[in-house]
């Protein structure tokens, strides 16, 4: 900060009553040693840099951003060279509506704004941040920029020689290793569920799936792709020479004292091999059922089914709907030293102590059905089957449930009643499945509204009628909508919760299934018996302020 800008800032602080004229004069004298006015005022305990930044923001009609709690968009931050960011003490933090939002300690610096506009090609919208937060954030993204720049330079030096791939893949200090570490650690810290490393025609794109929605975080020169993928394949135990067929693997990292496993899938595409990394956090599957967002009545139905010594409990839903997490939460309810519990999965996503887990290997002949036959000879009390995919697996699972075992498994259907008709389509006799199944849980994952910025509103009757939301015209409900703030990265949502439909198989449903009733007929019987549908459960969560109507309609059919 120059002497002129220091004086200008000082006058703003005096006018706001934050400091006196005498304090300003004394601070300006101390600032002659090269420190900024803000640093001097903070060092002398006259005021804090947060109060200074807030006064500056208010005086100029700008937003104040707490960078310590703000998820900076790396794609925006990396638009600016390190020397320019440090020279003007600024950091781009978000790209929004063709504008570049830039955090600045001195937003009155029109020369800095002009330089940013020319260099980035965006219109600049300044926001105010503290000097200390800006320094820390600039240092963080300077490291990221340096790694990417170094990686590009190193690849150009290599000249595309294939024999150097192994060298960069095995040296922990190689730039490609540093870049891979950045991608992985940022994904963990931002709470991503998946990482997508995708070669485009001329670029390499990196995206994170956060709370079920993909967000682009980085674009890099495509020349990075080959060595980055080789590094990933070596870490995951894949064949780096094989580029024509899909491959799977896994590796683990420890960050901040927590272990995170990565399940990696590589798929050949027209632009090169695309890789997807699924983050598997052990703490996410050590949850109890009560932590998953159930209302009292649906979880009561599920707990009743879990207390039975035999029978089958099915969890249904599309890929990524949290079925595995729910199954493991159910296992946590049934795991005891006196219970023999065995799982058969493809793949074993979470490796847990105290469980006997079997990994399916179809190439070696260890299919779900083959594993199940052997498992039943081990006299298990509880069997968890990762997924029922075919008639043979379904038949063995149903027979196991009828012969004294508690069987937990998943199935791909749109709702709970469809599970019974799906088993019939697979070739399982309806009277067997109806007798064996105790309970079916259908679920989806919806995003939670950010508690810091969600906004209450009263919807119109027309809007409620259009989406089928139940209401009393005499007392219109209060709902909430997403707004966006610094805590949720201006998205309006933070975290996810389950939306559930729990169907207990009653005698009426058994009779209907034996008579080859359709899924719709079974659904009507279940609703009459008290089942709350996925949409009704979602609407109830919207009414309680946990999520929005728009989010329920996005994830529920």
Coordinates of C-alpha atoms in Angstrom, one line a residue, residues 66-437:
X66 CA -14.2 -13.3 4.8
X67 CA -11.6 -15.2 2.7
X68 CA -10.8 -17.5 5.6
X69 CA -14.3 -19.1 5.3
X70 CA -14.8 -18.6 1.5
X71 CA -14.2 -21.4 -1.0
X72 CA -12.2 -19.6 -3.7
X73 CA -12.7 -20.8 -7.2
X74 CA -9.3 -22.1 -8.3
X75 CA -10.3 -21.5 -12.0
X76 CA -10.7 -17.8 -11.2
X77 CA -7.6 -17.5 -8.9
X78 CA -5.3 -19.0 -11.5
X79 CA -6.3 -16.4 -14.2
X80 CA -3.9 -14.0 -12.6
X81 CA -0.1 -14.3 -12.6
X82 CA 1.5 -14.5 -9.2
X83 CA 3.6 -11.3 -9.5
X84 CA 0.6 -9.3 -10.6
X85 CA -1.5 -10.6 -7.7
X86 CA 1.2 -9.7 -5.2
X87 CA 2.0 -6.3 -6.8
X88 CA -1.6 -5.1 -6.5
X89 CA -2.5 -7.3 -3.5
X90 CA -5.6 -8.8 -5.2
X91 CA -7.0 -12.2 -5.8
X92 CA -9.8 -13.3 -8.3
X93 CA -12.2 -15.5 -6.3
X94 CA -15.1 -16.2 -8.6
X95 CA -16.4 -15.9 -12.2
X96 CA -20.0 -14.9 -12.3
X97 CA -22.2 -13.6 -15.1
X98 CA -19.2 -12.7 -17.3
X99 CA -17.7 -10.7 -14.4
X100 CA -14.6 -11.5 -12.4
X101 CA -15.1 -11.0 -8.7
X102 CA -11.8 -9.8 -7.2
X103 CA -11.0 -9.6 -3.5
X104 CA -9.0 -6.4 -2.8
X105 CA -7.6 -4.7 0.3
X106 CA -7.8 -1.3 -1.6
X107 CA -10.7 -1.3 -4.0
X108 CA -10.1 2.4 -4.7
X109 CA -7.0 1.4 -6.7
X110 CA -8.3 2.1 -10.2
X111 CA -4.9 1.3 -11.7
X112 CA -5.1 -2.3 -10.3
X113 CA -8.6 -2.7 -11.6
X114 CA -7.6 -1.5 -15.1
X115 CA -4.6 -3.9 -15.2
X116 CA -6.9 -6.8 -14.2
X117 CA -9.5 -5.9 -16.8
X118 CA -6.8 -5.9 -19.6
X119 CA -5.0 -9.1 -18.4
X120 CA -8.1 -11.3 -17.8
X121 CA -10.5 -9.9 -20.4
X122 CA -13.3 -9.8 -17.8
X123 CA -15.2 -6.9 -16.3
X124 CA -14.0 -6.5 -12.7
X125 CA -16.3 -6.5 -9.7
X126 CA -14.2 -5.7 -6.6
X127 CA -15.1 -6.9 -3.1
X128 CA -13.2 -6.1 0.1
X129 CA -11.1 -8.6 2.1
X130 CA -8.5 -8.2 4.9
X131 CA -4.8 -7.8 4.0
X132 CA -3.9 -10.9 6.1
X133 CA -6.5 -13.1 4.5
X134 CA -5.5 -11.9 1.0
X135 CA -1.8 -12.6 1.7
X136 CA -2.5 -16.2 2.8
X137 CA -4.9 -16.8 -0.1
X138 CA -2.4 -15.4 -2.7
X139 CA 0.4 -17.6 -1.3
X140 CA -1.8 -20.7 -1.5
X141 CA -2.8 -20.2 -5.1
X142 CA 0.7 -19.0 -6.1
X143 CA 1.9 -22.5 -5.1
X144 CA -0.8 -24.0 -7.3
X145 CA 0.1 -21.7 -10.2
X146 CA 3.8 -22.5 -9.8
X147 CA 3.2 -26.2 -9.9
X148 CA 1.1 -26.0 -13.1
X149 CA 3.6 -23.7 -14.7
X150 CA 6.5 -26.0 -13.7
X151 CA 4.7 -29.0 -14.9
X152 CA 4.1 -27.4 -18.4
X153 CA 7.7 -26.4 -18.5
X154 CA 9.0 -29.8 -17.5
X155 CA 6.9 -31.5 -20.2
X156 CA 8.2 -29.1 -22.8
X157 CA 11.7 -29.9 -21.7
X158 CA 11.0 -33.6 -21.9
X159 CA 10.0 -33.2 -25.5
X160 CA 7.3 -35.8 -25.3
X161 CA 9.6 -38.8 -24.7
X162 CA 7.5 -41.8 -23.5
X163 CA 10.4 -43.2 -21.5
X164 CA 10.1 -40.3 -19.0
X165 CA 6.6 -41.1 -18.0
X166 CA 7.6 -43.7 -15.5
X167 CA 10.2 -41.3 -14.0
X168 CA 7.6 -38.6 -13.4
X169 CA 5.1 -41.1 -12.1
X170 CA 7.4 -42.5 -9.4
X171 CA 9.2 -39.4 -8.2
X172 CA 7.2 -37.8 -5.3
X173 CA 8.9 -34.5 -6.0
X174 CA 8.0 -34.4 -9.7
X175 CA 5.7 -31.6 -10.8
X176 CA 3.1 -34.0 -11.9
X177 CA 3.0 -35.6 -8.5
X178 CA 2.6 -32.1 -6.9
X179 CA -0.3 -31.3 -9.3
X180 CA -1.9 -34.6 -8.5
X181 CA -1.6 -33.9 -4.8
X182 CA -3.2 -30.5 -5.3
X183 CA -6.2 -32.0 -7.2
X184 CA -6.7 -34.7 -4.6
X185 CA -6.2 -32.6 -1.4
X186 CA -8.5 -29.8 -2.6
X187 CA -11.2 -32.3 -3.5
X188 CA -11.0 -33.7 0.1
X189 CA -11.0 -30.3 1.7
X190 CA -14.0 -29.1 -0.4
X191 CA -16.0 -32.3 0.4
X192 CA -16.2 -33.6 -3.2
X193 CA -17.6 -37.1 -3.8
X194 CA -16.0 -37.6 -7.2
X195 CA -13.1 -36.1 -9.2
X196 CA -13.3 -36.1 -13.1
X197 CA -10.1 -35.7 -15.0
X198 CA -11.3 -35.3 -18.6
X199 CA -9.3 -34.7 -21.8
X200 CA -11.1 -32.4 -24.2
X201 CA -10.0 -31.6 -27.7
X202 CA -7.4 -29.0 -26.8
X203 CA -7.5 -28.8 -23.0
X204 CA -7.5 -30.9 -19.8
X205 CA -10.5 -30.3 -17.6
X206 CA -10.8 -31.2 -13.9
X207 CA -14.2 -31.2 -12.2
X208 CA -15.4 -32.0 -8.7
X209 CA -18.8 -33.4 -7.8
X210 CA -19.8 -31.6 -4.7
X211 CA -23.2 -32.3 -3.0
X212 CA -24.2 -34.2 -6.2
X213 CA -23.5 -31.4 -8.6
X214 CA -20.4 -31.1 -10.9
X215 CA -18.3 -28.0 -10.6
X216 CA -15.4 -27.2 -12.8
X217 CA -12.2 -26.3 -10.8
X218 CA -9.4 -26.3 -13.3
X219 CA -8.4 -26.2 -17.0
X220 CA -4.9 -27.0 -18.0
X221 CA -2.9 -27.6 -21.2
X222 CA -3.7 -31.0 -22.7
X223 CA 0.0 -31.8 -22.7
X224 CA -0.4 -32.5 -18.9
X225 CA -2.8 -35.3 -19.5
X226 CA -0.5 -38.2 -20.4
X227 CA 1.9 -37.9 -17.5
X228 CA -1.0 -37.1 -15.0
X229 CA -2.8 -40.2 -16.1
X230 CA 0.4 -42.3 -15.9
X231 CA 0.9 -41.1 -12.3
X232 CA -2.7 -42.0 -11.5
X233 CA -2.4 -45.5 -13.0
X234 CA 0.8 -46.3 -11.1
X235 CA -0.8 -45.1 -7.9
X236 CA -3.9 -47.2 -8.5
X237 CA -2.1 -50.4 -9.6
X238 CA -3.1 -50.2 -13.2
X239 CA -1.2 -51.1 -16.4
X240 CA 0.2 -47.8 -17.8
X241 CA 0.8 -49.3 -21.2
X242 CA -2.8 -50.4 -21.7
X243 CA -4.8 -47.5 -23.3
X244 CA -7.5 -49.4 -25.2
X245 CA -9.7 -50.9 -22.5
X246 CA -11.3 -49.6 -19.3
X247 CA -9.3 -50.2 -16.1
X248 CA -10.1 -50.0 -12.4
X249 CA -7.9 -49.5 -9.3
X250 CA -7.7 -47.8 -6.0
X251 CA -5.3 -46.0 -3.7
X252 CA -5.5 -44.2 -0.3
X253 CA -4.2 -41.0 1.2
X254 CA -4.1 -39.6 4.7
X255 CA -4.9 -35.9 5.1
X256 CA -5.3 -34.0 8.4
X257 CA -5.1 -37.3 10.2
X258 CA -8.0 -38.9 8.3
X259 CA -7.7 -41.7 5.8
X260 CA -9.5 -41.3 2.4
X261 CA -9.6 -44.2 -0.1
X262 CA -10.0 -43.5 -3.8
X263 CA -11.7 -45.9 -6.3
X264 CA -10.4 -45.1 -9.7
X265 CA -12.0 -45.9 -13.1
X266 CA -10.3 -45.1 -16.4
X267 CA -12.3 -45.1 -19.6
X268 CA -10.9 -44.6 -23.2
X269 CA -12.7 -41.8 -25.0
X270 CA -12.2 -40.1 -28.4
X271 CA -10.0 -37.4 -26.8
X272 CA -8.0 -39.8 -24.7
X273 CA -8.5 -41.7 -21.4
X274 CA -11.0 -40.1 -19.0
X275 CA -10.6 -41.0 -15.3
X276 CA -13.1 -40.8 -12.5
X277 CA -11.9 -40.9 -8.8
X278 CA -14.6 -41.8 -6.2
X279 CA -13.7 -40.5 -2.7
X280 CA -14.5 -43.1 0.0
X281 CA -14.5 -41.5 3.4
X282 CA -14.7 -44.1 6.3
X283 CA -16.3 -41.5 8.6
X284 CA -19.2 -41.1 6.1
X285 CA -20.2 -44.7 6.5
X286 CA -19.8 -44.9 10.2
X287 CA -22.9 -42.9 10.6
X288 CA -26.0 -44.3 12.4
X289 CA -29.4 -44.5 10.6
X290 CA -30.5 -41.6 12.8
X291 CA -27.9 -39.4 11.2
X292 CA -29.2 -39.9 7.7
X293 CA -32.2 -37.5 7.8
X294 CA -35.0 -40.0 8.5
X295 CA -38.3 -38.8 9.9
X296 CA -39.6 -40.8 12.9
X297 CA -42.2 -42.9 11.2
X298 CA -40.1 -44.2 8.3
X299 CA -37.1 -45.0 10.4
X300 CA -39.4 -46.9 12.8
X301 CA -40.4 -49.1 10.0
X302 CA -36.8 -49.8 9.0
X303 CA -35.7 -50.5 12.6
X304 CA -38.6 -52.9 13.1
X305 CA -37.4 -54.9 10.0
X306 CA -33.8 -54.9 11.2
X307 CA -34.8 -56.4 14.6
X308 CA -36.2 -59.5 12.9
X309 CA -33.8 -62.5 12.9
X310 CA -34.4 -63.3 9.2
X311 CA -35.9 -61.9 6.0
X312 CA -34.7 -59.5 3.4
X313 CA -34.3 -55.7 3.4
X314 CA -33.8 -54.0 0.1
X315 CA -32.4 -50.5 -0.5
X316 CA -33.3 -49.1 -4.0
X317 CA -32.4 -46.0 -5.9
X318 CA -30.1 -44.8 -8.8
X319 CA -26.3 -44.8 -8.7
X320 CA -25.0 -42.2 -6.2
X321 CA -28.2 -42.1 -4.1
X322 CA -26.4 -43.2 -0.9
X323 CA -27.5 -46.8 -0.9
X324 CA -24.1 -48.1 0.3
X325 CA -24.0 -45.6 3.1
X326 CA -27.5 -46.7 4.3
X327 CA -26.5 -50.3 4.1
X328 CA -23.4 -49.8 6.2
X329 CA -25.5 -47.7 8.7
X330 CA -27.9 -50.7 8.9
X331 CA -24.9 -53.0 9.4
X332 CA -23.8 -50.8 12.3
X333 CA -27.1 -51.5 13.9
X334 CA -26.7 -55.3 13.6
X335 CA -23.0 -55.7 14.2
X336 CA -22.3 -57.4 17.6
X337 CA -19.6 -59.9 18.8
X338 CA -22.3 -62.5 18.9
X339 CA -23.4 -62.0 15.2
X340 CA -21.6 -63.5 12.2
X341 CA -21.8 -60.9 9.5
X342 CA -20.4 -61.4 6.0
X343 CA -20.6 -59.0 3.0
X344 CA -20.1 -59.7 -0.7
X345 CA -19.5 -56.6 -2.8
X346 CA -18.3 -55.4 -6.2
X347 CA -16.0 -53.7 -5.3
X348 CA -15.4 -53.6 -1.6
X349 CA -15.6 -49.8 -1.2
X350 CA -15.1 -49.5 2.5
X351 CA -12.7 -51.9 4.3
X352 CA -13.9 -52.2 7.9
X353 CA -12.6 -54.0 11.0
X354 CA -14.7 -56.8 12.4
X355 CA -16.4 -57.7 9.1
X356 CA -15.7 -60.6 6.7
X357 CA -15.8 -58.9 3.3
X358 CA -15.7 -60.7 0.0
X359 CA -14.6 -58.9 -3.2
X360 CA -16.4 -60.2 -6.3
X361 CA -14.0 -61.3 -9.1
X362 CA -16.0 -62.3 -12.2
X363 CA -12.9 -63.1 -14.2
X364 CA -11.8 -65.7 -11.7
X365 CA -15.4 -67.1 -11.5
X366 CA -16.2 -65.5 -8.1
X367 CA -19.6 -64.0 -9.0
X368 CA -22.2 -62.7 -6.5
X369 CA -24.0 -66.0 -6.9
X370 CA -20.9 -68.2 -6.4
X371 CA -19.8 -66.1 -3.4
X372 CA -23.2 -66.4 -1.9
X373 CA -23.3 -70.1 -2.1
X374 CA -20.0 -70.3 -0.2
X375 CA -21.0 -67.7 2.3
X376 CA -24.1 -69.6 3.3
X377 CA -21.8 -72.5 4.2
X378 CA -20.1 -70.2 6.8
X379 CA -23.3 -70.1 8.9
X380 CA -23.7 -66.3 8.8
X381 CA -26.4 -64.5 10.8
X382 CA -26.4 -61.4 8.6
X383 CA -25.5 -61.3 4.9
X384 CA -24.9 -58.0 3.0
X385 CA -25.0 -58.3 -0.8
X386 CA -23.7 -55.3 -2.7
X387 CA -26.3 -55.5 -5.5
X388 CA -28.8 -58.0 -6.8
X389 CA -28.1 -58.0 -10.6
X390 CA -29.5 -61.3 -12.0
X391 CA -31.9 -64.1 -11.4
X392 CA -29.3 -66.4 -9.8
X393 CA -28.2 -63.9 -7.2
X394 CA -31.8 -62.9 -6.5
X395 CA -32.9 -66.5 -6.0
X396 CA -30.1 -67.4 -3.6
X397 CA -30.7 -64.1 -1.6
X398 CA -34.4 -64.8 -1.3
X399 CA -33.9 -68.4 -0.3
X400 CA -31.3 -67.3 2.3
X401 CA -33.8 -64.9 3.7
X402 CA -36.4 -67.7 4.0
X403 CA -34.0 -70.0 5.7
X404 CA -33.1 -68.0 8.8
X405 CA -30.7 -65.3 7.5
X406 CA -31.1 -61.6 7.6
X407 CA -30.2 -60.4 4.1
X408 CA -29.4 -56.8 3.2
X409 CA -29.0 -55.8 -0.4
X410 CA -29.6 -53.1 -3.1
X411 CA -31.7 -53.0 -6.3
X412 CA -32.0 -50.5 -9.0
X413 CA -35.7 -49.3 -9.1
X414 CA -37.4 -45.9 -9.1
X415 CA -39.4 -46.5 -5.9
X416 CA -40.0 -49.1 -3.2
X417 CA -43.1 -50.9 -4.6
X418 CA -41.3 -51.5 -7.9
X419 CA -38.8 -53.7 -6.1
X420 CA -41.3 -56.6 -5.9
X421 CA -42.2 -56.4 -9.5
X422 CA -38.6 -56.1 -10.5
X423 CA -37.7 -59.4 -8.8
X424 CA -40.6 -61.0 -10.6
X425 CA -39.2 -59.7 -13.9
X426 CA -35.9 -61.3 -12.9
X427 CA -37.6 -64.7 -12.7
X428 CA -38.1 -65.0 -8.9
X429 CA -41.4 -66.5 -8.0
X430 CA -43.7 -63.8 -6.6
X431 CA -44.8 -65.9 -3.6
X432 CA -41.1 -66.4 -2.6
X433 CA -40.1 -62.7 -2.8
X434 CA -43.3 -61.6 -1.1
X435 CA -42.7 -64.0 1.8
X436 CA -39.0 -63.2 2.1
X437 CA -38.9 -59.4 1.9

